[in-house]
């Protein structure tokens, strides 16, 4: 029983990171109807910035600075590569973000180089005993950070003018424009937010481990997560992230019972779950069904 | 009719495979050039061009499903891998680490590779027909990850991650194409083989594109709901598109690795899929010749950048220094794709259309 619960806590920690990443995808999707494949690059960029800034600023200062800087980077990408493509097919823009991703990641990788780079977090791999369970502190940190950020974001969408504008623009861009909403501003804020979220997620992925060039594949797990939750549902993204994270840790924990599946089966669990869910619900758990007029 | 190349007196002539004299002449010249190239070029260049031919087969396949039928597939690497391993399995002998069936004839393993890939394409199709646009792209992306895992774990088939296995052998009824003999060197003969296969596959694809099936594809791409309303069976034609595309990918996967020398399971990654997407987009989506042009462009890009390297001396050729040529190459992929999509969405094919229109209408600009 303890083993199960410990797996679940690890999964919640992992799932919190996925939830942050997935929220970034969903925010961009809701604003621009595009999936930004550039998120992995932003995540890596954020984590690498933290490794450079942690010396002078300390962990939390570096995290805040990296979040802002990555947000600005995302804003720059939106302005130069994505804004000129407004009105073009979603697929074309998605491929452009894929190009951005490749280019940005190569540059970021150059800054990682061959050194061992760490985010310099206060937790490392230390553990704490809680109600008889042995839990890694970093998982607690991940869960708390994600919970605070998600609550803040949902409050932002619900209670601020910009949040209202974002909801309006995602519902109907032209009508929102006619009511005086700056749709361009919504695009910019959405991209910056997604960049910032990716930076936080990247840093918390790297907590207790090294930042390396392969970390970006973790951001791709957010893709099955958003499909699972529904592309246009922030709540779905959070819930999907938690579900996928917990499932992944459970599969990793009980993998020895299924030796015929091969090692590291937890790596592809998200994709298998995604395929199964899509067979039953083509628009995910909370996605809006597309209605089209010819 | 002489001197009026665009005057058609019958529907047959309009819909012909090569419907203008210019197309017939240029195809003939290209074939002649292709046959003559092995006598004109170095063996290393020939090997690269042979890979270009194979990549073109794969790109045509992706072009059919993405360019013609408008179904975005990021799963091309998966089908590519299935083709590569099927061919290696059929052609190879059972050894210490890997198994094989020991049938080295190309006419056996090539269709086998294509058909197994096609089978997987049909298996995936029920998902694909229910989904549209980005949902489909992500699902096919998932295929690549699942495929990579299976390829990495199934050691007796693939040799395992980081090790790999020997690819299929280029052998026709006991005649070894990949051995230097009186007919020519290894590179010359494999180039001829790949070039003729490319012609066969390209003509077959063009033939499909002008048929009822091809028209159904473009109807689905342009507006799938409208296509469904006028009587195009959406799920049927989407399945066909995936099946044909996977067949092409399987064949390309089977043919590419005999030229490379070995198959490593890590190759069939997202990056490979993106490369093929880049070929189709840079070449020009929805055209066969564009896919071929894009495939050669992307295949030759690394040697192109290496050739240009002396012009920009601050870029190093050693992988340990920064910035180095390998990084520049990778960035170039990204930048080229973005640049083409923003400035010339019709790709290389679009550039060609502009040049052609300029000379056709000269001295007028319209």
XYZ file of C-alpha atoms in Angstrom:
660
model
C 0.000 0.000 0.000
C 2.818 2.372 0.924
C 4.524 1.565 -2.328
C 1.364 2.432 -4.235
C 0.873 5.724 -2.394
C 4.489 6.700 -2.864
C 4.146 6.046 -6.591
C 1.037 8.209 -6.623
C 2.860 11.099 -4.917
C 5.750 10.828 -7.374
C 3.163 10.765 -10.152
C 1.474 13.873 -8.780
C 4.848 15.638 -8.804
C 5.492 14.576 -12.360
C 1.920 15.360 -13.340
C 2.195 18.904 -11.943
C 5.028 19.611 -14.355
C 3.007 18.168 -17.222
C 0.052 20.263 -16.175
C 2.118 23.461 -16.386
C 3.463 22.529 -19.805
C 0.041 21.473 -21.055
C -1.492 24.729 -19.802
C 1.006 26.601 -21.988
C -0.092 24.629 -25.053
C -3.766 25.137 -24.248
C -3.409 28.890 -23.640
C -1.723 29.335 -27.015
C -4.266 27.079 -28.674
C -7.203 28.943 -27.233
C -5.856 32.314 -28.340
C -4.505 31.447 -31.773
C -6.022 28.051 -32.678
C -2.496 26.738 -33.169
C -0.447 24.136 -31.344
C 2.942 25.628 -30.641
C 5.618 23.004 -31.077
C 8.089 25.600 -29.800
C 7.197 24.836 -26.170
C 10.006 22.240 -25.724
C 12.553 24.841 -26.759
C 11.156 27.418 -24.316
C 11.206 24.866 -21.541
C 14.843 24.043 -22.187
C 15.718 27.723 -22.580
C 14.094 28.529 -19.224
C 15.946 25.779 -17.385
C 19.278 26.786 -18.929
C 18.715 30.447 -18.012
C 18.124 29.388 -14.408
C 21.427 27.509 -14.352
C 23.221 30.679 -15.426
C 21.318 33.072 -13.143
C 21.204 30.940 -10.011
C 24.684 32.073 -8.965
C 23.984 35.803 -8.590
C 20.232 35.694 -7.889
C 19.601 32.543 -5.875
C 17.075 29.872 -6.916
C 13.815 31.784 -6.604
C 15.259 34.982 -8.064
C 16.732 33.059 -10.976
C 13.432 31.269 -11.516
C 11.527 34.547 -11.622
C 14.058 36.166 -13.941
C 14.164 33.145 -16.266
C 10.369 33.050 -16.375
C 10.213 36.680 -17.456
C 13.067 36.313 -19.950
C 11.574 33.173 -21.526
C 8.234 34.935 -21.696
C 9.932 37.769 -23.592
C 11.639 35.234 -25.877
C 8.265 33.646 -26.626
C 6.859 37.113 -27.273
C 9.662 37.773 -29.748
C 8.992 34.500 -31.547
C 5.292 35.312 -31.708
C 6.002 38.739 -33.217
C 8.532 37.623 -35.819
C 7.485 34.137 -36.892
C 3.842 33.647 -35.944
C 2.113 37.033 -36.282
C 2.838 37.313 -40.046
C 0.977 34.018 -40.479
C -2.359 35.093 -38.991
C -5.176 33.689 -41.077
C -3.092 30.902 -42.599
C -3.952 27.217 -42.018
C -3.203 26.014 -38.486
C -0.960 23.278 -39.828
C 1.334 25.771 -41.560
C 1.757 27.776 -38.351
C 2.337 24.569 -36.383
C 5.147 23.605 -38.740
C 6.626 27.089 -38.386
C 6.719 26.674 -34.612
C 8.400 23.314 -35.185
C 11.077 25.158 -37.184
C 11.418 27.716 -34.386
C 11.753 24.868 -31.907
C 14.610 23.250 -33.817
C 16.471 26.534 -34.282
C 16.064 27.710 -30.662
C 17.017 24.323 -29.238
C 20.278 24.219 -31.170
C 21.222 27.625 -29.756
C 20.223 26.608 -26.226
C 22.166 23.352 -26.546
C 25.220 25.403 -27.383
C 24.845 27.105 -23.990
C 24.598 23.751 -22.233
C 27.760 22.559 -23.924
C 29.527 19.654 -22.295
C 29.274 20.941 -18.732
C 27.109 19.505 -16.006
C 24.598 22.294 -15.404
C 22.261 22.289 -12.430
C 19.431 24.606 -11.473
C 20.789 24.887 -7.935
C 17.499 24.164 -6.180
C 17.294 23.879 -2.389
C 15.790 20.342 -2.410
C 18.011 18.066 -4.459
C 17.090 14.438 -3.834
C 16.435 14.817 -0.100
C 13.417 13.034 1.348
C 10.912 13.646 4.069
C 8.655 11.235 5.947
C 4.984 12.132 5.868
C 2.292 9.907 7.404
C 4.507 6.871 7.094
C 5.349 7.582 3.431
C 8.813 8.497 2.273
C 8.418 11.368 -0.145
C 10.957 13.334 -2.113
C 10.881 17.011 -1.230
C 11.127 18.010 -4.873
C 7.805 16.319 -5.595
C 6.171 18.371 -2.856
C 7.777 21.503 -4.302
C 6.477 20.632 -7.773
C 2.943 20.016 -6.538
C 2.812 23.202 -4.461
C 4.302 25.399 -7.195
C 1.963 24.016 -9.827
C -1.051 24.370 -7.554
C -0.221 28.011 -6.778
C 0.429 28.864 -10.438
C -2.695 27.110 -11.693
C -4.850 28.826 -9.061
C -3.324 32.198 -9.945
C -3.876 31.652 -13.667
C -7.488 30.552 -13.281
C -8.123 33.561 -11.074
C -6.466 35.744 -13.718
C -8.707 34.379 -16.472
C -11.751 34.778 -14.263
C -11.282 38.140 -12.591
C -9.087 40.466 -14.652
C -9.856 42.575 -17.727
C -7.147 40.850 -19.765
C -8.426 37.462 -18.666
C -11.888 38.407 -19.827
C -10.412 39.629 -23.128
C -8.605 36.309 -23.546
C -11.765 34.332 -22.943
C -13.670 36.543 -25.358
C -11.025 36.258 -28.064
C -10.888 32.492 -27.747
C -14.642 32.344 -28.161
C -14.885 34.518 -31.266
C -11.989 36.665 -32.451
C -13.956 38.971 -34.743
C -16.739 39.611 -32.273
C -14.172 40.279 -29.562
C -12.387 42.741 -31.846
C -15.653 44.500 -32.579
C -16.141 44.943 -28.839
C -12.758 46.632 -28.547
C -10.644 43.695 -27.396
C -7.090 43.921 -28.666
C -6.765 40.466 -30.182
C -3.115 41.103 -31.015
C -2.539 41.868 -27.346
C -4.246 38.610 -26.417
C -1.916 36.713 -28.755
C 1.104 38.389 -27.211
C 0.026 37.786 -23.603
C -0.836 34.159 -24.389
C 2.543 33.425 -25.917
C 4.407 35.170 -23.141
C 2.392 33.256 -20.526
C 3.050 29.945 -22.260
C 6.761 30.747 -22.449
C 6.872 31.595 -18.755
C 4.997 28.431 -17.802
C 7.384 26.366 -19.905
C 10.346 27.957 -18.130
C 8.916 27.121 -14.684
C 8.109 23.588 -15.818
C 11.588 23.136 -17.270
C 13.221 24.273 -14.047
C 11.139 21.911 -11.941
C 11.847 19.021 -14.296
C 15.541 19.662 -13.745
C 15.267 19.861 -9.941
C 17.588 17.253 -8.468
C 18.923 16.368 -11.911
C 21.155 17.886 -14.554
C 19.922 20.052 -17.389
C 20.730 18.243 -20.605
C 19.732 18.560 -24.234
C 17.413 15.551 -24.092
C 15.143 17.162 -21.506
C 12.975 18.631 -24.254
C 11.331 15.263 -24.951
C 9.531 15.648 -21.618
C 7.715 18.664 -23.029
C 6.374 16.464 -25.819
C 4.511 14.392 -23.211
C 2.340 17.477 -22.806
C 0.945 16.728 -26.284
C -0.824 13.491 -25.305
C -1.849 15.304 -22.129
C -3.675 18.076 -23.980
C -5.253 15.585 -26.346
C -6.435 13.610 -23.329
C -7.882 16.677 -21.622
C -9.174 18.316 -24.792
C -7.225 20.891 -26.766
C -9.212 23.900 -25.606
C -9.783 23.117 -21.953
C -7.362 24.532 -19.339
C -8.989 22.413 -16.619
C -8.624 19.401 -18.887
C -4.932 20.174 -19.305
C -4.372 20.211 -15.536
C -6.405 17.076 -14.913
C -4.888 15.313 -17.935
C -1.408 16.193 -16.721
C -2.067 14.720 -13.296
C -3.681 11.580 -14.755
C -0.804 10.971 -17.154
C 1.827 11.677 -14.498
C 0.290 9.268 -11.984
C -0.275 6.579 -14.625
C 3.305 6.894 -15.786
C 4.700 6.458 -12.277
C 2.371 3.550 -11.569
C 3.448 1.801 -14.748
C 7.081 2.465 -13.863
C 6.494 1.125 -10.335
C 4.735 -2.063 -11.400
C 6.647 -2.647 -14.616
C 8.368 -5.726 -13.223
C 5.003 -7.497 -13.352
C 4.902 -7.139 -17.144
C 8.375 -8.169 -18.324
C 7.167 -8.961 -21.855
C 6.506 -5.253 -22.522
C 10.208 -4.435 -22.376
C 11.990 -1.881 -20.238
C 11.025 1.769 -19.862
C 7.451 1.136 -20.894
C 6.436 4.188 -18.846
C 7.992 6.414 -21.519
C 5.298 5.519 -24.049
C 2.411 5.118 -21.597
C 1.106 8.659 -22.317
C 0.896 7.949 -26.035
C -0.849 4.632 -25.557
C -3.347 6.257 -23.188
C -3.895 8.995 -25.748
C -4.632 6.489 -28.529
C -7.103 4.595 -26.351
C -8.906 7.752 -25.222
C -9.122 9.058 -28.773
C -10.773 5.848 -29.935
C -13.553 6.500 -27.436
C -13.662 10.305 -27.280
C -12.193 11.987 -30.378
C -12.135 15.432 -28.722
C -10.611 14.344 -25.415
C -12.225 14.334 -22.008
C -13.235 18.012 -21.853
C -12.656 19.270 -25.404
C -15.363 21.121 -27.288
C -16.727 19.210 -30.205
C -16.022 21.021 -33.451
C -19.164 22.233 -35.175
C -18.726 23.432 -38.713
C -20.808 25.141 -41.309
C -20.126 24.494 -44.959
C -2.000 21.471 -83.085
C 1.677 22.308 -83.416
C 2.666 25.483 -81.572
C -0.441 25.437 -79.398
C 0.692 23.422 -76.435
C -2.307 24.232 -74.285
C -4.965 23.390 -76.871
C -6.649 20.098 -76.019
C -9.084 18.496 -78.367
C -10.067 15.622 -76.093
C -10.544 14.985 -72.398
C -8.064 12.145 -72.659
C -5.326 14.455 -73.876
C -6.079 16.981 -71.128
C -5.886 14.345 -68.405
C -2.869 12.532 -69.867
C 0.002 11.620 -67.583
C 2.279 14.134 -69.315
C -0.179 16.539 -70.843
C 2.140 19.083 -72.459
C 5.008 18.628 -74.947
C 7.291 20.481 -72.538
C 6.638 17.894 -69.833
C 7.316 15.023 -72.218
C 10.563 16.578 -73.451
C 11.830 17.548 -70.019
C 11.054 14.125 -68.557
C 12.931 12.503 -71.429
C 15.913 14.793 -70.903
C 15.884 14.141 -67.151
C 15.875 10.388 -67.688
C 18.787 10.693 -70.120
C 20.663 12.877 -67.656
C 19.982 10.387 -64.864
C 21.284 7.500 -66.943
C 24.401 9.459 -67.893
C 25.183 10.839 -64.421
C 27.071 7.746 -63.147
C 29.677 8.357 -65.874
C 30.050 12.034 -65.002
C 30.182 12.146 -61.193
C 32.333 10.873 -58.345
C 31.150 7.755 -56.532
C 30.570 9.603 -53.245
C 28.318 12.148 -54.957
C 26.475 9.310 -56.686
C 25.758 7.609 -53.382
C 24.302 10.871 -52.096
C 22.159 11.244 -55.217
C 20.968 7.650 -54.865
C 19.886 8.498 -51.319
C 18.160 11.543 -52.771
C 16.199 9.268 -55.124
C 15.104 7.077 -52.207
C 14.219 10.109 -50.079
C 12.174 11.341 -53.033
C 10.147 8.106 -52.984
C 9.421 8.662 -49.308
C 8.601 12.330 -49.858
C 6.197 11.477 -52.686
C 4.409 9.162 -50.265
C 4.092 11.871 -47.627
C 3.110 14.309 -50.369
C 0.180 12.076 -51.306
C -1.280 12.014 -47.804
C -0.296 15.526 -46.669
C -0.053 17.474 -49.916
C -2.869 15.880 -51.892
C -5.260 14.539 -49.264
C -4.409 17.250 -46.715
C -4.041 14.840 -43.777
C -1.051 16.001 -41.756
C 1.033 12.999 -40.792
C 4.014 13.297 -38.486
C 4.202 9.493 -38.373
C 6.191 8.989 -41.558
C 9.292 7.893 -39.618
C 7.275 5.065 -38.063
C 6.256 3.596 -41.428
C 9.769 4.240 -42.706
C 11.145 2.133 -39.864
C 8.645 -0.656 -40.431
C 9.744 -0.845 -44.056
C 13.416 -0.851 -43.137
C 13.033 -3.662 -40.593
C 10.701 -5.765 -42.727
C 13.199 -5.687 -45.570
C 16.095 -6.480 -43.249
C 14.113 -9.337 -41.726
C 13.148 -10.859 -45.062
C 16.558 -10.399 -46.622
C 18.895 -11.170 -43.719
C 20.103 -14.523 -42.426
C 19.427 -15.586 -38.849
C 22.581 -14.745 -36.991
C 23.798 -14.566 -33.419
C 21.927 -11.417 -32.473
C 19.265 -10.874 -35.114
C 16.799 -13.068 -36.929
C 16.141 -13.216 -40.667
C 14.259 -15.203 -43.268
C 17.089 -15.394 -45.789
C 15.348 -14.272 -48.997
C 17.747 -11.663 -50.411
C 15.854 -10.960 -53.669
C 14.914 -7.278 -53.958
C 11.721 -8.168 -55.789
C 10.620 -10.044 -52.672
C 11.704 -7.806 -49.813
C 10.751 -4.507 -51.416
C 7.060 -5.346 -51.905
C 7.061 -7.088 -48.525
C 8.370 -3.949 -46.831
C 5.809 -1.804 -48.613
C 2.918 -4.141 -47.839
C 3.697 -4.523 -44.138
C 3.948 -0.735 -43.823
C 0.669 -0.470 -45.750
C -0.943 -2.887 -43.315
C 0.076 -0.676 -40.401
C -1.160 2.356 -42.309
C -4.576 0.715 -42.664
C -4.540 -0.209 -38.966
C -3.916 3.424 -38.033
C -6.463 4.747 -40.501
C -9.576 4.243 -38.302
C -8.042 6.751 -35.878
C -7.014 9.026 -38.691
C -10.420 9.115 -40.304
C -12.072 10.244 -37.070
C -9.636 13.057 -36.405
C -8.740 16.222 -38.236
C -5.933 18.708 -38.416
C -3.780 19.061 -35.341
C -5.380 16.182 -33.444
C -4.252 13.934 -36.266
C -0.744 15.418 -36.267
C -0.320 14.679 -32.565
C -1.686 11.147 -32.828
C 0.715 10.328 -35.641
C 3.463 11.869 -33.512
C 2.496 9.382 -30.801
C 2.998 6.586 -33.337
C 6.601 7.663 -33.801
C 7.265 7.442 -30.064
C 5.588 4.068 -29.690
C 7.460 2.833 -32.755
C 10.780 4.060 -31.389
C 10.145 2.207 -28.147
C 9.254 -1.051 -29.880
C 12.220 -0.787 -32.268
C 14.526 -0.096 -29.342
C 13.265 -3.007 -27.237
C 12.788 -5.720 -29.873
C 16.438 -6.689 -29.958
C 16.124 -9.861 -32.024
C 14.598 -7.864 -34.878
C 16.436 -4.573 -34.681
C 19.657 -5.335 -32.848
C 18.727 -2.944 -30.061
C 19.383 0.749 -29.418
C 22.852 1.973 -30.270
C 23.826 -1.301 -31.954
C 21.523 -1.802 -34.917
C 21.620 -4.517 -37.548
C 22.629 -5.016 -41.155
C 20.100 -3.756 -43.708
C 18.624 -5.631 -46.652
C 20.967 -6.607 -49.467
C 20.536 -5.112 -52.919
C 20.254 -8.353 -54.867
C 18.195 -9.146 -57.958
C 17.710 -12.867 -58.671
C 21.123 -13.695 -57.276
C 22.857 -10.740 -58.989
C 24.497 -8.520 -56.372
C 23.850 -4.870 -57.267
C 25.997 -3.658 -54.398
C 29.243 -5.226 -55.672
C 31.713 -3.640 -58.065
C 32.059 -5.658 -61.288
C 32.381 -5.199 -65.047
C 28.961 -3.468 -65.185
C 30.201 -0.643 -62.995
C 31.018 0.265 -59.424
C 28.723 -0.299 -56.455
C 27.660 3.347 -56.440
C 26.990 3.520 -60.181
C 24.786 0.458 -60.149
C 22.862 1.372 -57.029
C 22.246 4.854 -58.444
C 20.802 3.363 -61.626
C 18.621 1.049 -59.574
C 17.299 3.786 -57.276
C 16.826 6.200 -60.161
C 14.719 3.726 -62.144
C 12.702 2.865 -59.032
C 12.104 6.576 -58.428
C 10.771 6.964 -61.966
C 8.415 4.021 -61.480
C 7.153 5.289 -58.097
C 6.832 8.891 -59.294
C 4.868 7.959 -62.413
C 2.643 5.662 -60.363
C 1.936 8.477 -57.895
C 1.185 10.953 -60.670
C -1.089 8.444 -62.269
C -2.913 7.977 -58.965
C -3.180 11.748 -58.507
C -4.936 12.250 -61.858
C -7.388 9.414 -61.258
C -10.713 9.361 -59.437
C -8.830 8.615 -56.214
C -6.535 11.604 -56.668
C -9.486 13.927 -57.310
C -11.145 12.581 -54.173
C -7.922 13.364 -52.258
C -7.831 16.992 -53.401
C -11.543 17.377 -52.693
C -10.972 16.184 -49.111
C -8.005 18.517 -48.734
C -9.844 21.574 -50.008
C -12.975 21.072 -47.892
C -13.644 17.714 -46.342
C -17.249 18.423 -45.362
C -18.091 19.644 -48.854
C -16.362 16.594 -50.302
C -18.459 14.341 -48.075
C -21.633 16.131 -49.152
C -20.949 15.624 -52.857
C -20.454 11.914 -52.315
C -16.779 11.318 -51.579
C -16.568 8.522 -49.038
C -14.322 10.270 -46.507
C -13.205 7.332 -44.396
C -12.572 5.181 -47.446
C -10.406 7.725 -49.235
C -8.552 8.778 -46.108
C -7.752 5.100 -45.528
C -6.526 4.797 -49.102
C -4.372 7.905 -48.671
C -2.770 6.514 -45.526
C -2.310 3.086 -47.083
C -0.591 4.401 -50.210
C 1.539 6.824 -48.243
C 2.681 4.103 -45.829
C 3.450 1.822 -48.764
C 5.739 4.479 -50.236
C 7.321 5.135 -46.847
C 7.918 1.416 -46.308
C 9.576 1.040 -49.702
C 11.744 4.110 -49.118
C 12.757 2.809 -45.694
C 13.671 -0.544 -47.196
C 15.752 1.032 -49.967
C 17.545 3.731 -48.001
C 19.483 1.627 -45.512
C 21.323 -0.625 -47.984
C 22.912 2.647 -49.137
C 23.690 3.776 -45.579
C 25.110 0.432 -44.454
C 23.294 -0.284 -41.187
C 20.010 0.400 -39.396
C 20.015 1.972 -35.941
C 16.645 2.006 -34.124
C 17.174 5.582 -32.909
C 17.009 6.933 -36.473
C 13.240 6.641 -36.747
C 12.577 9.666 -34.593
C 10.514 12.799 -34.800
C 13.428 14.491 -36.564
C 13.115 12.089 -39.505
C 9.399 12.847 -39.791
C 10.145 16.557 -39.669
C 12.730 16.171 -42.400
C 10.147 14.579 -44.652
C 7.602 17.266 -43.818
C 10.301 19.790 -44.687
C 10.919 18.060 -48.029
C 7.249 18.211 -48.943
C 6.816 21.823 -47.814
C 10.051 23.159 -49.285
C 9.411 21.332 -52.534
C 5.806 22.409 -52.784
C 2.856 20.618 -51.222
C 0.423 18.938 -53.575
C 2.836 18.263 -56.429
C 4.899 15.177 -57.252
C 7.765 17.058 -58.866
C 7.868 19.402 -55.876
C 8.268 16.475 -53.475
C 11.144 15.137 -55.584
C 12.841 18.554 -55.741
C 12.409 19.009 -51.986
C 13.834 15.560 -51.264
C 16.974 16.257 -53.286
C 17.286 19.708 -51.742
C 17.165 18.393 -48.169
C 19.435 15.423 -48.939
C 22.042 17.642 -50.553
C 21.749 20.413 -47.952
C 24.472 19.047 -45.616
C 27.072 18.817 -48.366
C 25.933 22.205 -49.657
C 26.541 23.871 -46.308
C 29.872 22.087 -46.017
C 30.804 23.424 -49.433
C 29.878 26.955 -48.391
C 31.720 26.688 -45.086
C 35.022 28.243 -46.345
C 33.057 31.416 -47.179
C 32.088 31.919 -43.525
C 35.300 31.161 -41.657
C 33.954 31.865 -38.170
C 31.847 28.699 -38.352
C 33.963 25.769 -37.246
C 33.912 22.300 -38.785
C 34.836 20.546 -35.567
C 31.863 19.355 -33.511
C 33.403 20.462 -30.210
C 33.723 24.150 -31.088
C 30.931 26.690 -31.259
C 29.342 27.686 -33.544
C 29.969 24.613 -35.655
C 28.746 23.485 -39.040
C 26.414 20.813 -37.661
C 24.484 23.342 -35.624
C 24.241 25.651 -38.612
C 22.790 22.780 -40.642
C 20.118 22.033 -38.074
C 19.203 25.693 -37.755
C 19.066 25.920 -41.542
C 16.325 23.261 -41.625
C 14.231 25.318 -39.272
C 14.939 28.634 -40.939
C 14.382 27.275 -44.450
C 11.021 25.786 -43.536
C 9.908 29.030 -41.886
C 11.229 31.121 -44.754
C 9.516 29.060 -47.433
C 6.209 29.001 -45.572
C 6.222 32.779 -45.095
C 7.630 33.943 -48.420
C 6.887 31.163 -50.944
C 4.206 28.798 -49.623
C 4.205 26.880 -52.890
C 7.837 25.950 -52.314
C 10.463 25.266 -54.973
C 7.629 24.332 -57.308
C 6.187 27.813 -56.816
C 9.504 29.424 -57.689
C 9.589 27.359 -60.863
C 6.022 28.442 -61.716
C 7.041 32.099 -61.319
C 10.084 31.679 -63.547
C 8.005 29.839 -66.132
C 5.263 32.433 -66.124
C 7.820 35.201 -66.515
C 9.272 33.678 -69.687
C 5.920 32.539 -71.053
C 4.472 36.017 -70.912
C 7.669 37.917 -71.706
C 7.915 40.817 -72.487
C 4.682 41.403 -70.595
C 4.531 41.012 -66.874
C 1.107 39.377 -66.782
